[in-house]
Short mmCIF file of C-alpha atoms in Angstrom, two decimals:
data_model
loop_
_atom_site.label_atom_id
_atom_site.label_comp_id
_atom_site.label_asym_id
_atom_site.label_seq_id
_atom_site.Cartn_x
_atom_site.Cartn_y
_atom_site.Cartn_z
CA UNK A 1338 84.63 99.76 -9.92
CA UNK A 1339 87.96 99.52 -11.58
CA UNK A 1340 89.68 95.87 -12.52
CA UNK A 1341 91.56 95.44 -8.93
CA UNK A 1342 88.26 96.14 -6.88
CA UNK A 1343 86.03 93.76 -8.76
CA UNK A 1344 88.98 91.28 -8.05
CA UNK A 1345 88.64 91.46 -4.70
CA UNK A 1346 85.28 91.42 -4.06
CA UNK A 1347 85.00 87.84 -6.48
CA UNK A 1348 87.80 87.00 -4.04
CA UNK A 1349 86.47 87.42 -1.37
CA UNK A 1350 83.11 85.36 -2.56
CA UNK A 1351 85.01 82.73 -3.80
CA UNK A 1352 84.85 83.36 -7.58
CA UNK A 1353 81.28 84.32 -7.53
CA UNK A 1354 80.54 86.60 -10.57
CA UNK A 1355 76.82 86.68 -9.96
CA UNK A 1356 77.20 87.83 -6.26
CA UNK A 1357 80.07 89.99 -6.84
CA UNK A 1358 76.99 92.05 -8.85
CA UNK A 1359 75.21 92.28 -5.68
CA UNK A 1360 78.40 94.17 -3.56
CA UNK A 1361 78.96 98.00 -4.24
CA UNK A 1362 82.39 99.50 -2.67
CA UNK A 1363 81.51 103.19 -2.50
CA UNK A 1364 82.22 106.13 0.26
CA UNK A 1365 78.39 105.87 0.67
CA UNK A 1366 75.48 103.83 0.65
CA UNK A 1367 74.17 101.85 -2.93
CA UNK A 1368 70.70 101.34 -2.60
CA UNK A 1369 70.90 99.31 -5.35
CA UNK A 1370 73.35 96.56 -4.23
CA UNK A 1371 72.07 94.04 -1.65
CA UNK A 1372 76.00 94.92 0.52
CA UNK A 1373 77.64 98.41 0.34
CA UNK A 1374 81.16 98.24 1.83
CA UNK A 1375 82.25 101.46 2.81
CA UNK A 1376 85.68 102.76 2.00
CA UNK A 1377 87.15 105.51 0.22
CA UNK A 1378 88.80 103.35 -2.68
CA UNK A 1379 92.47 101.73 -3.35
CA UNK A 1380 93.37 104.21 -5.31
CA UNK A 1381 95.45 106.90 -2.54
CA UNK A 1382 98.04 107.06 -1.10
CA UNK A 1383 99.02 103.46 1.05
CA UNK A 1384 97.90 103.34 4.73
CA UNK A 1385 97.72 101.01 7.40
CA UNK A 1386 93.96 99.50 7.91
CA UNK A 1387 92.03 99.49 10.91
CA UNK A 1388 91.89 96.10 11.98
CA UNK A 1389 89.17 96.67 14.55
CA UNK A 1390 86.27 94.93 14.67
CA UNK A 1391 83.82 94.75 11.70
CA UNK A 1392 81.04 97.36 11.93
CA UNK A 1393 77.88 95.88 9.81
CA UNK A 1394 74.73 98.03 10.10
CA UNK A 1395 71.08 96.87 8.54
CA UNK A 1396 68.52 99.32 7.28
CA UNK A 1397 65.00 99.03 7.32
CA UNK A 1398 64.65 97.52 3.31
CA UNK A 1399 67.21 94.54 4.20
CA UNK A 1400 70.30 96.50 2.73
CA UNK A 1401 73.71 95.60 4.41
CA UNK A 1402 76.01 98.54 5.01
CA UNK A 1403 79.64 97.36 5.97
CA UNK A 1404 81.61 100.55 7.86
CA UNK A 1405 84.98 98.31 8.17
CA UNK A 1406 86.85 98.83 4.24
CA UNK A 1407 87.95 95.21 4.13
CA UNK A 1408 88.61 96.05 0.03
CA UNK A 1409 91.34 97.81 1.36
CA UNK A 1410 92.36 95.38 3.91
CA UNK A 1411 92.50 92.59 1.82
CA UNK A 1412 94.30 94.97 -1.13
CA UNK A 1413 96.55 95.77 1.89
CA UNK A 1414 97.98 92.07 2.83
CA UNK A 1415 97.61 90.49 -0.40
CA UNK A 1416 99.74 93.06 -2.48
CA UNK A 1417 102.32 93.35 0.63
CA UNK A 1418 101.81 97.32 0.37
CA UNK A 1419 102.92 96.67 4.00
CA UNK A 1420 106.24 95.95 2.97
CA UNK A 1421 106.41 99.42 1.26
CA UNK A 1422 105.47 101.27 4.43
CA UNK A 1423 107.43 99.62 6.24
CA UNK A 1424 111.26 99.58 5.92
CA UNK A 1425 112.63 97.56 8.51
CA UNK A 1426 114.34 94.38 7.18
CA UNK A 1427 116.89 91.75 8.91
CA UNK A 1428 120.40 91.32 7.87
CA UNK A 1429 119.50 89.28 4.68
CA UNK A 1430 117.26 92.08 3.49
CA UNK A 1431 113.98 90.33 4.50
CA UNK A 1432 110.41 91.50 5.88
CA UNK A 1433 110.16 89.86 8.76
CA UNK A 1434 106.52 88.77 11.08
CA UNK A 1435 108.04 90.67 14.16
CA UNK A 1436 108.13 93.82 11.71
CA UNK A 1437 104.90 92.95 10.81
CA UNK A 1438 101.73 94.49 11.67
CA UNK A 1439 100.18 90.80 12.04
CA UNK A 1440 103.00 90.55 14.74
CA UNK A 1441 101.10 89.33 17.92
CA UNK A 1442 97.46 88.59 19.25
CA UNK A 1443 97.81 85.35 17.49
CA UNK A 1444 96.43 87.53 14.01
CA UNK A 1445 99.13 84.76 11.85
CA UNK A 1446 97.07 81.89 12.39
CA UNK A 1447 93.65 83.22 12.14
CA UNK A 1448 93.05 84.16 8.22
CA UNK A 1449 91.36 87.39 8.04
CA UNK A 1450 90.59 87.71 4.73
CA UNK A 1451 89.34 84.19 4.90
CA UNK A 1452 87.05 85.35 7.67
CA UNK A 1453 85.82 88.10 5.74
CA UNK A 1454 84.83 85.93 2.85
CA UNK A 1455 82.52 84.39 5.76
CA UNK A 1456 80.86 87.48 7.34
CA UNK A 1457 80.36 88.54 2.97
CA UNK A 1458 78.84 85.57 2.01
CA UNK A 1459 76.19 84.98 5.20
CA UNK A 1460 75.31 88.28 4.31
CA UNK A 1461 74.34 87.66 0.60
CA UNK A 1462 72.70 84.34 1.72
CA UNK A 1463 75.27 82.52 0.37
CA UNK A 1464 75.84 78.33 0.51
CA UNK A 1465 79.56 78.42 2.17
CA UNK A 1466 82.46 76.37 0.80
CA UNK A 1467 82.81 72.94 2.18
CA UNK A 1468 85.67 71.95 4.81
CA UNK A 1469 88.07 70.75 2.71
CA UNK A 1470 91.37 71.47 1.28
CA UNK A 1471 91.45 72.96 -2.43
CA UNK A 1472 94.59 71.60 -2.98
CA UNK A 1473 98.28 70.45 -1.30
CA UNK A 1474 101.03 71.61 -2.21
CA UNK A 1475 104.49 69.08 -0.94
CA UNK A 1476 107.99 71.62 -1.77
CA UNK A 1477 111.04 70.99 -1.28
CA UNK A 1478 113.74 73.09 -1.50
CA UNK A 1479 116.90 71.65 -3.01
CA UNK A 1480 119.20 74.12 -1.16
CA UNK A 1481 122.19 71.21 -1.72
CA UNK A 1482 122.30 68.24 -3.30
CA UNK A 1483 124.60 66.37 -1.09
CA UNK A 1484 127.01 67.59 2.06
CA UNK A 1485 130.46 65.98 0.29
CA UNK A 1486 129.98 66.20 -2.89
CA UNK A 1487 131.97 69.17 -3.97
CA UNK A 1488 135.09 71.08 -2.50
CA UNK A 1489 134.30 72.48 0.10
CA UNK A 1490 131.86 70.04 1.93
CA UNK A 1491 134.45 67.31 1.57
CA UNK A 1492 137.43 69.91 2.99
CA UNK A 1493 134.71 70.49 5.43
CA UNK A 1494 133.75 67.32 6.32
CA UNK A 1495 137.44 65.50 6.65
CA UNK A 1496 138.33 68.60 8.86
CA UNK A 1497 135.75 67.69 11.52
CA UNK A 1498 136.48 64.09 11.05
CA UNK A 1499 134.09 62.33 8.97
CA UNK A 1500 135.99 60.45 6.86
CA UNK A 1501 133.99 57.89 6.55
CA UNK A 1502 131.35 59.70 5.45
CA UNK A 1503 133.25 61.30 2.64
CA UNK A 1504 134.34 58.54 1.52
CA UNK A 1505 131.36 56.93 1.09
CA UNK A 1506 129.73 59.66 -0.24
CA UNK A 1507 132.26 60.13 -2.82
CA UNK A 1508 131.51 56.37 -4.17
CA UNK A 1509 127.79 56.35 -3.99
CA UNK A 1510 125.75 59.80 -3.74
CA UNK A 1511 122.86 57.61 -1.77
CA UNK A 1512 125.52 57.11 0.86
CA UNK A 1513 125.27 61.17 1.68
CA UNK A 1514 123.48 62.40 4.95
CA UNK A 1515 121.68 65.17 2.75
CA UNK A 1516 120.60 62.94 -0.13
CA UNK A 1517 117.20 61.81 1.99
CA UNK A 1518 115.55 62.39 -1.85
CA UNK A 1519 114.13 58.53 -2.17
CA UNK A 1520 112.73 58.71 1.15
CA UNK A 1521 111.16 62.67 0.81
CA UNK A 1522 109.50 60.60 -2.34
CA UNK A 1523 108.02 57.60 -0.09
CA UNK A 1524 106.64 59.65 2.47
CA UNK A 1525 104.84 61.89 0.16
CA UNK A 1526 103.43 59.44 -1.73
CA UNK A 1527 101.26 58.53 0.93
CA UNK A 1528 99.19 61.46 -0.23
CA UNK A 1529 97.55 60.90 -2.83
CA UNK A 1530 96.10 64.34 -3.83
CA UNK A 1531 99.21 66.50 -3.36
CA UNK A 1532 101.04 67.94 -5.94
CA UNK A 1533 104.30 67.40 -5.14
CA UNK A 1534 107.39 70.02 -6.65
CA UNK A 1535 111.02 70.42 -6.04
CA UNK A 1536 112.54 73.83 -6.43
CA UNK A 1537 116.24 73.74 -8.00
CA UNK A 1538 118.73 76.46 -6.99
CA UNK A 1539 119.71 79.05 -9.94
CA UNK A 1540 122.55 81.27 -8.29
CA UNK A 1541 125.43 82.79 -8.06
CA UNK A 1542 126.39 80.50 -5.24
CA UNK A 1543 127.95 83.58 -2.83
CA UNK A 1544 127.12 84.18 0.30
CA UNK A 1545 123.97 82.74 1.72
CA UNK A 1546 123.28 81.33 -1.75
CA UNK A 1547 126.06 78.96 -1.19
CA UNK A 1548 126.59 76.47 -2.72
CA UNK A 1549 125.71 76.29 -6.00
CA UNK A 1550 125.33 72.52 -7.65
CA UNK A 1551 126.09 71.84 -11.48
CA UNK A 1552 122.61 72.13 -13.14
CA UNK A 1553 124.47 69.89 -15.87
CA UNK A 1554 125.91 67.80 -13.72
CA UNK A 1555 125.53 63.85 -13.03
CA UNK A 1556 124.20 64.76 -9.29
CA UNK A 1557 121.75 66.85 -10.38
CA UNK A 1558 120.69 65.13 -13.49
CA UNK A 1559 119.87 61.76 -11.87
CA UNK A 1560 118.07 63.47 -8.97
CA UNK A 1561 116.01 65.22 -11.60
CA UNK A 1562 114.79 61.86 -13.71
CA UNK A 1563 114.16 60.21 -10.24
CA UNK A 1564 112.39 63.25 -8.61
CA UNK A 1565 110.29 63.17 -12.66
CA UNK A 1566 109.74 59.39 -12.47
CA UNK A 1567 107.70 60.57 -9.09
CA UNK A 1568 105.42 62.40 -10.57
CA UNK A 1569 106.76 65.65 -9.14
CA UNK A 1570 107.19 68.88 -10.82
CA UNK A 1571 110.62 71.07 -11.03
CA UNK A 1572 110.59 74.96 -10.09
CA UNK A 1573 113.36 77.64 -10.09
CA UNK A 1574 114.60 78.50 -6.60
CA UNK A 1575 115.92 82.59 -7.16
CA UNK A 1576 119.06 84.04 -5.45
CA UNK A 1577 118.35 85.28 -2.22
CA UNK A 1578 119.74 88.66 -3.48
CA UNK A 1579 116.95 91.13 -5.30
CA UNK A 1580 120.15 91.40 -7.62
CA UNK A 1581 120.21 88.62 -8.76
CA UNK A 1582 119.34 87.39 -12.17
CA UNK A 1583 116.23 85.58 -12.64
CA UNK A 1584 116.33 82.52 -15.05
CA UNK A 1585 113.43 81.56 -17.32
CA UNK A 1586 111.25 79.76 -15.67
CA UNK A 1587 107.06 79.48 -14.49
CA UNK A 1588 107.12 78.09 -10.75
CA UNK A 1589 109.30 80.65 -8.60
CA UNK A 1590 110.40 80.38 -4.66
CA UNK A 1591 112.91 82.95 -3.76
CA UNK A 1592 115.95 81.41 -1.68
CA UNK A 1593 115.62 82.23 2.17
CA UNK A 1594 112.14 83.47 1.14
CA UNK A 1595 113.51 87.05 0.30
CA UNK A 1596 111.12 88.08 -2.28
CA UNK A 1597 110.39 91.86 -1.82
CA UNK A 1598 107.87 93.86 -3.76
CA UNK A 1599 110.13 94.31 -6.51
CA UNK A 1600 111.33 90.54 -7.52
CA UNK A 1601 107.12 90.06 -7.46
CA UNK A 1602 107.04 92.72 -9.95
CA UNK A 1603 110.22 91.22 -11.96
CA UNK A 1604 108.41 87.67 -12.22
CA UNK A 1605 105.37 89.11 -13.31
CA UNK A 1606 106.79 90.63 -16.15
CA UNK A 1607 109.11 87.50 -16.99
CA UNK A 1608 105.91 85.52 -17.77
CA UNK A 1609 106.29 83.54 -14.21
CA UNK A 1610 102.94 82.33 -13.18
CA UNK A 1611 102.95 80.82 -9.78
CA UNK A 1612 105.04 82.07 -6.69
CA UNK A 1613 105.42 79.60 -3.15
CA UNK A 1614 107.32 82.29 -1.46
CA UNK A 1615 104.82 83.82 0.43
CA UNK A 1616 105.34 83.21 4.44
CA UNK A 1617 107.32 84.52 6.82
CA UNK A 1618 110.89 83.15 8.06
CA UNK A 1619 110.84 83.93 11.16
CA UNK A 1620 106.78 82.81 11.99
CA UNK A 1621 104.34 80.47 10.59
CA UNK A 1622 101.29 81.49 9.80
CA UNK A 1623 99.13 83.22 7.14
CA UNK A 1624 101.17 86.18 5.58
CA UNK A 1625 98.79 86.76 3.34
CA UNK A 1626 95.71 86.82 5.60
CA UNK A 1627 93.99 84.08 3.28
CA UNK A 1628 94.75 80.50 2.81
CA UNK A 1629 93.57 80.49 -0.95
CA UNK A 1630 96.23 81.36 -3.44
CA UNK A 1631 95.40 85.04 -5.04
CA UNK A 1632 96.62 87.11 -8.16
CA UNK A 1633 99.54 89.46 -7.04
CA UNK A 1634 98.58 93.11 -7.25
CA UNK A 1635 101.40 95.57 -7.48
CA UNK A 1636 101.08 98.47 -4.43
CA UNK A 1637 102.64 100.97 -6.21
CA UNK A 1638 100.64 100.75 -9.82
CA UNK A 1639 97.54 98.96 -8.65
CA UNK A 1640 98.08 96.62 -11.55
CA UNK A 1641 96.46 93.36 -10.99
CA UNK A 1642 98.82 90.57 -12.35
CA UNK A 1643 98.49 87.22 -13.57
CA UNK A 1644 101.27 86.10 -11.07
CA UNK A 1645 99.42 83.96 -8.28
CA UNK A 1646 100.77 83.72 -4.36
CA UNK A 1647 100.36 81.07 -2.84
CA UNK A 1648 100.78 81.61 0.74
CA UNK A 1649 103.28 79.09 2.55
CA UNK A 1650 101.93 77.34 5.38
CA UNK A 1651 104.44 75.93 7.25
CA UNK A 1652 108.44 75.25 6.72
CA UNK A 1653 110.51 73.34 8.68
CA UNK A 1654 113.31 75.69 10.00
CA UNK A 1655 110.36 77.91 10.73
CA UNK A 1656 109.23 76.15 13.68
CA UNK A 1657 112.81 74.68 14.95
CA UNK A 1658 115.71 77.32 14.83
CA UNK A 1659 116.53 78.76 17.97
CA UNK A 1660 116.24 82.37 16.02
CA UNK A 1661 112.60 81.24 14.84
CA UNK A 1662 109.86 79.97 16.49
CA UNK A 1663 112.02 77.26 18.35
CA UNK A 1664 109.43 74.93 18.72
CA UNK A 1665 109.89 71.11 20.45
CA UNK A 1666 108.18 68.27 17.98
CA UNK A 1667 104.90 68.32 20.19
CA UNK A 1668 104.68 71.70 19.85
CA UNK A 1669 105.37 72.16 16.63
CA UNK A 1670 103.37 69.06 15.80
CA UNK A 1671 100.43 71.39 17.76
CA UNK A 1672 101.00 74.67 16.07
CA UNK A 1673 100.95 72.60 12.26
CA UNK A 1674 97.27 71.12 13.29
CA UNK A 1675 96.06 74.35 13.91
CA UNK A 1676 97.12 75.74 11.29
CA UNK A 1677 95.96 73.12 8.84
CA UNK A 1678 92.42 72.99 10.49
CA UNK A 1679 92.40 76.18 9.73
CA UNK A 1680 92.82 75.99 6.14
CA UNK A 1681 89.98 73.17 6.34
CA UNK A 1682 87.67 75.25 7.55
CA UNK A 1683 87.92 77.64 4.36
CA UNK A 1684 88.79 74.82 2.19
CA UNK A 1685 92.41 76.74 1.96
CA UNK A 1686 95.78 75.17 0.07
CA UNK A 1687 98.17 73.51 2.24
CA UNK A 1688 101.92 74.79 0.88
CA UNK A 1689 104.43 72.58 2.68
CA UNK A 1690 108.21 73.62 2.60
CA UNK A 1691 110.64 71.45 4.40
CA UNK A 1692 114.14 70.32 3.02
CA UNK A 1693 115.76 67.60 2.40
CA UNK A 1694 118.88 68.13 4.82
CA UNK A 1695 116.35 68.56 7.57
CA UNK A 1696 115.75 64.97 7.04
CA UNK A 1697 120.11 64.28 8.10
CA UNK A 1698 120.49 66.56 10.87
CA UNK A 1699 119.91 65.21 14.21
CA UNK A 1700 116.61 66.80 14.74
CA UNK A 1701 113.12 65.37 14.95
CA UNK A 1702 111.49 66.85 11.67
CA UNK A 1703 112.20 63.24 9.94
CA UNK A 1704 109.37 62.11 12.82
CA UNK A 1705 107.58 65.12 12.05
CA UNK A 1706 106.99 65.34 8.74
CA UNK A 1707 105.34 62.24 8.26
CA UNK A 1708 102.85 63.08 11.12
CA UNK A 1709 102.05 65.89 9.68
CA UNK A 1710 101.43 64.21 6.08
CA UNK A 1711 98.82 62.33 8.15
CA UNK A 1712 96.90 65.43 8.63
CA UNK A 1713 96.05 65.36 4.84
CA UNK A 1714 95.65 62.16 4.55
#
């Protein structure tokens, strides 16, 4: 089995070496593994998988034969070669779920992969991981600093009539709607185990990547030291545009969550180690088909990388624009616990994304959000 395939299969058993020995992927039966999974390798050309139900078959000496190829199904959703088939995109150049062949049927919140690892592991008599959550992830994206701040927010904001509010803002940054920072802080304190990170914008600052804050200025510097003194941990937030040029850096989201299979294959080779861009825009749910974060393989070169995904649970926008899921709080507040529960059950990582200007705007995410901390509490 080539590097990729023995990936997968210790993926799918958790990081089990020693069972891993026990799986054979081959277009036929193995007598001598304990679980053949039959498939005709990774190595063709790209398809879409059957996602039928699994076909398991047991001969008469105990050996498991599986008929569904879920080497190729997990190779499938975890390297995105979906995005490759498929060309269909929205007006900011994304992948979106209603493109998506996990579009429907509720297959978002119910983590295949995941549910593969099961069916693998009861087969090999195998103890299965505990309900729990690996780890939990709290993001933030710091698409602005603060609404009148620079040019054009205050222009903005004196034009529909907040003066007010500019003015305060202009003497004390605290005193801006969008600078919710020290509170974002408080509320995830509460849990203890989460690892919290805030990802700073790096771009050109056109078009949807507007605006761009001063990286050296006094705004940003003094939300930096507080957002350090927290405990929390500072990652690069790309240009939306593929264009764009990436800045040195380990800990990567991609701005509107536009990361096609070429910016993957651009952090990979600029030493980035950890991506949070994983989930769709326009639909929460598992785009990866696994709630455990997983080394990025490249579709085109079957080159396992040492770039890990890990997929995005939930972000706020997600589940209240009207062009999203549109979502009241209960419902949203619904959709989040199943999701999460979820992730329990396969003692998954819980990657959070919500902003901090969600936390100004008259909606009800500043009730939500805490609620939702609860849940990992």
């Amino acid at each position: 089995m080539n590097e990729v395939v023995q990936y997968i299969i210790r993926f799918l058993l958790y990081g089990n070496t020693e069972a891993a020995r026990k799986v054979a992927y081959a277009p036929a039966v193995q007598p001598e593994a304990m679980v053949t999974i039959v498939g005709n390798g990774i190595d063709g050309e790209l398809h879409y998988p059957d996602l039928s139900d699994l076909q398991i078959e047991q001969l008469p000496d105990g050996h498991f034969v599986v008929h569904t190829d879920i080497v190729y199904t997990t190779f499938f959703f975890i390297s995105r070669a979906e995005e490759v088939l498929n060309a269909r995109r929205d007006k900011y150049g994304r992948f979106l779920a209603k493109y998506s062949l996990l579009n429907g049927n509720n297959r978002l919140t119910i983590p295949l992969i995941d549910e593969y690892s099961r069916m693998l592991m009861k087969l090999l008599q195998l103890e299965l991981p505990q309900p729990g959550f690996a780890a939990v992830h709290l993001t933030h994206d710091i698409d602005t600093i603060a609404y009148y701040r620079h040019l054009r927010g205050m222009l903005g904001g004196l034009k529909r009539g907040h003066w007010r509010e500019v003015a305060a803002s202009i003497r004390d940054i605290h005193n801006d709607p969008a600078y919710t920072f020290p509170w974002m802080i408080e509320q995830d304190a509460a849990v203890k185990q989460a690892q919290v990170i805030y990802f700073a914008k790096h771009t050109s600052g056109k078009g949807i990547d507007y605006p761009q804050y001063n990286l050296h200025g006094k705004d940003y510097l003094s939300l930096e030291r507080m957002v350090g003194h927290s405990g929390a941990q500072i990652g690069i937030h790309s240009g939306a545009y593929a264009t764009c040029p990436l800045p040195a850096g380990k800990i990567h989201r991609s701005h509107y969550l536009n990361c096609p299979v070429d910016r993957m294959q651009q952090l990979a080779e600029a030493g980035y180690t950890d991506d949070y861009s994983m989930g769709f825009a326009d639909m929460a749910g598992f785009r990866l088909q696994t709630t455990r974060p997983v080394r990025w393989i490249n579709p085109h070169t079957r080159q396992l990388t040492d770039l890990t995904l890990h997929p995005l649970t939930l972000m706020d926008c997600t589940l209240s624009n009207d062009e999203y899921m549109r979502l009241n709080e209960d419902e949203a507040y619904f959709y989040a616990t199943g999701l999460i529960q979820k992730i329990r059950q396969h003692n998954g990582e819980v990657n959070l994304l919500w902003h901090n200007t969600v936390f100004a705007d008259n909606s009800y995410h500043r009730q939500l959000y805490p609620k939702i901390l609860q849940l990992l509490q």
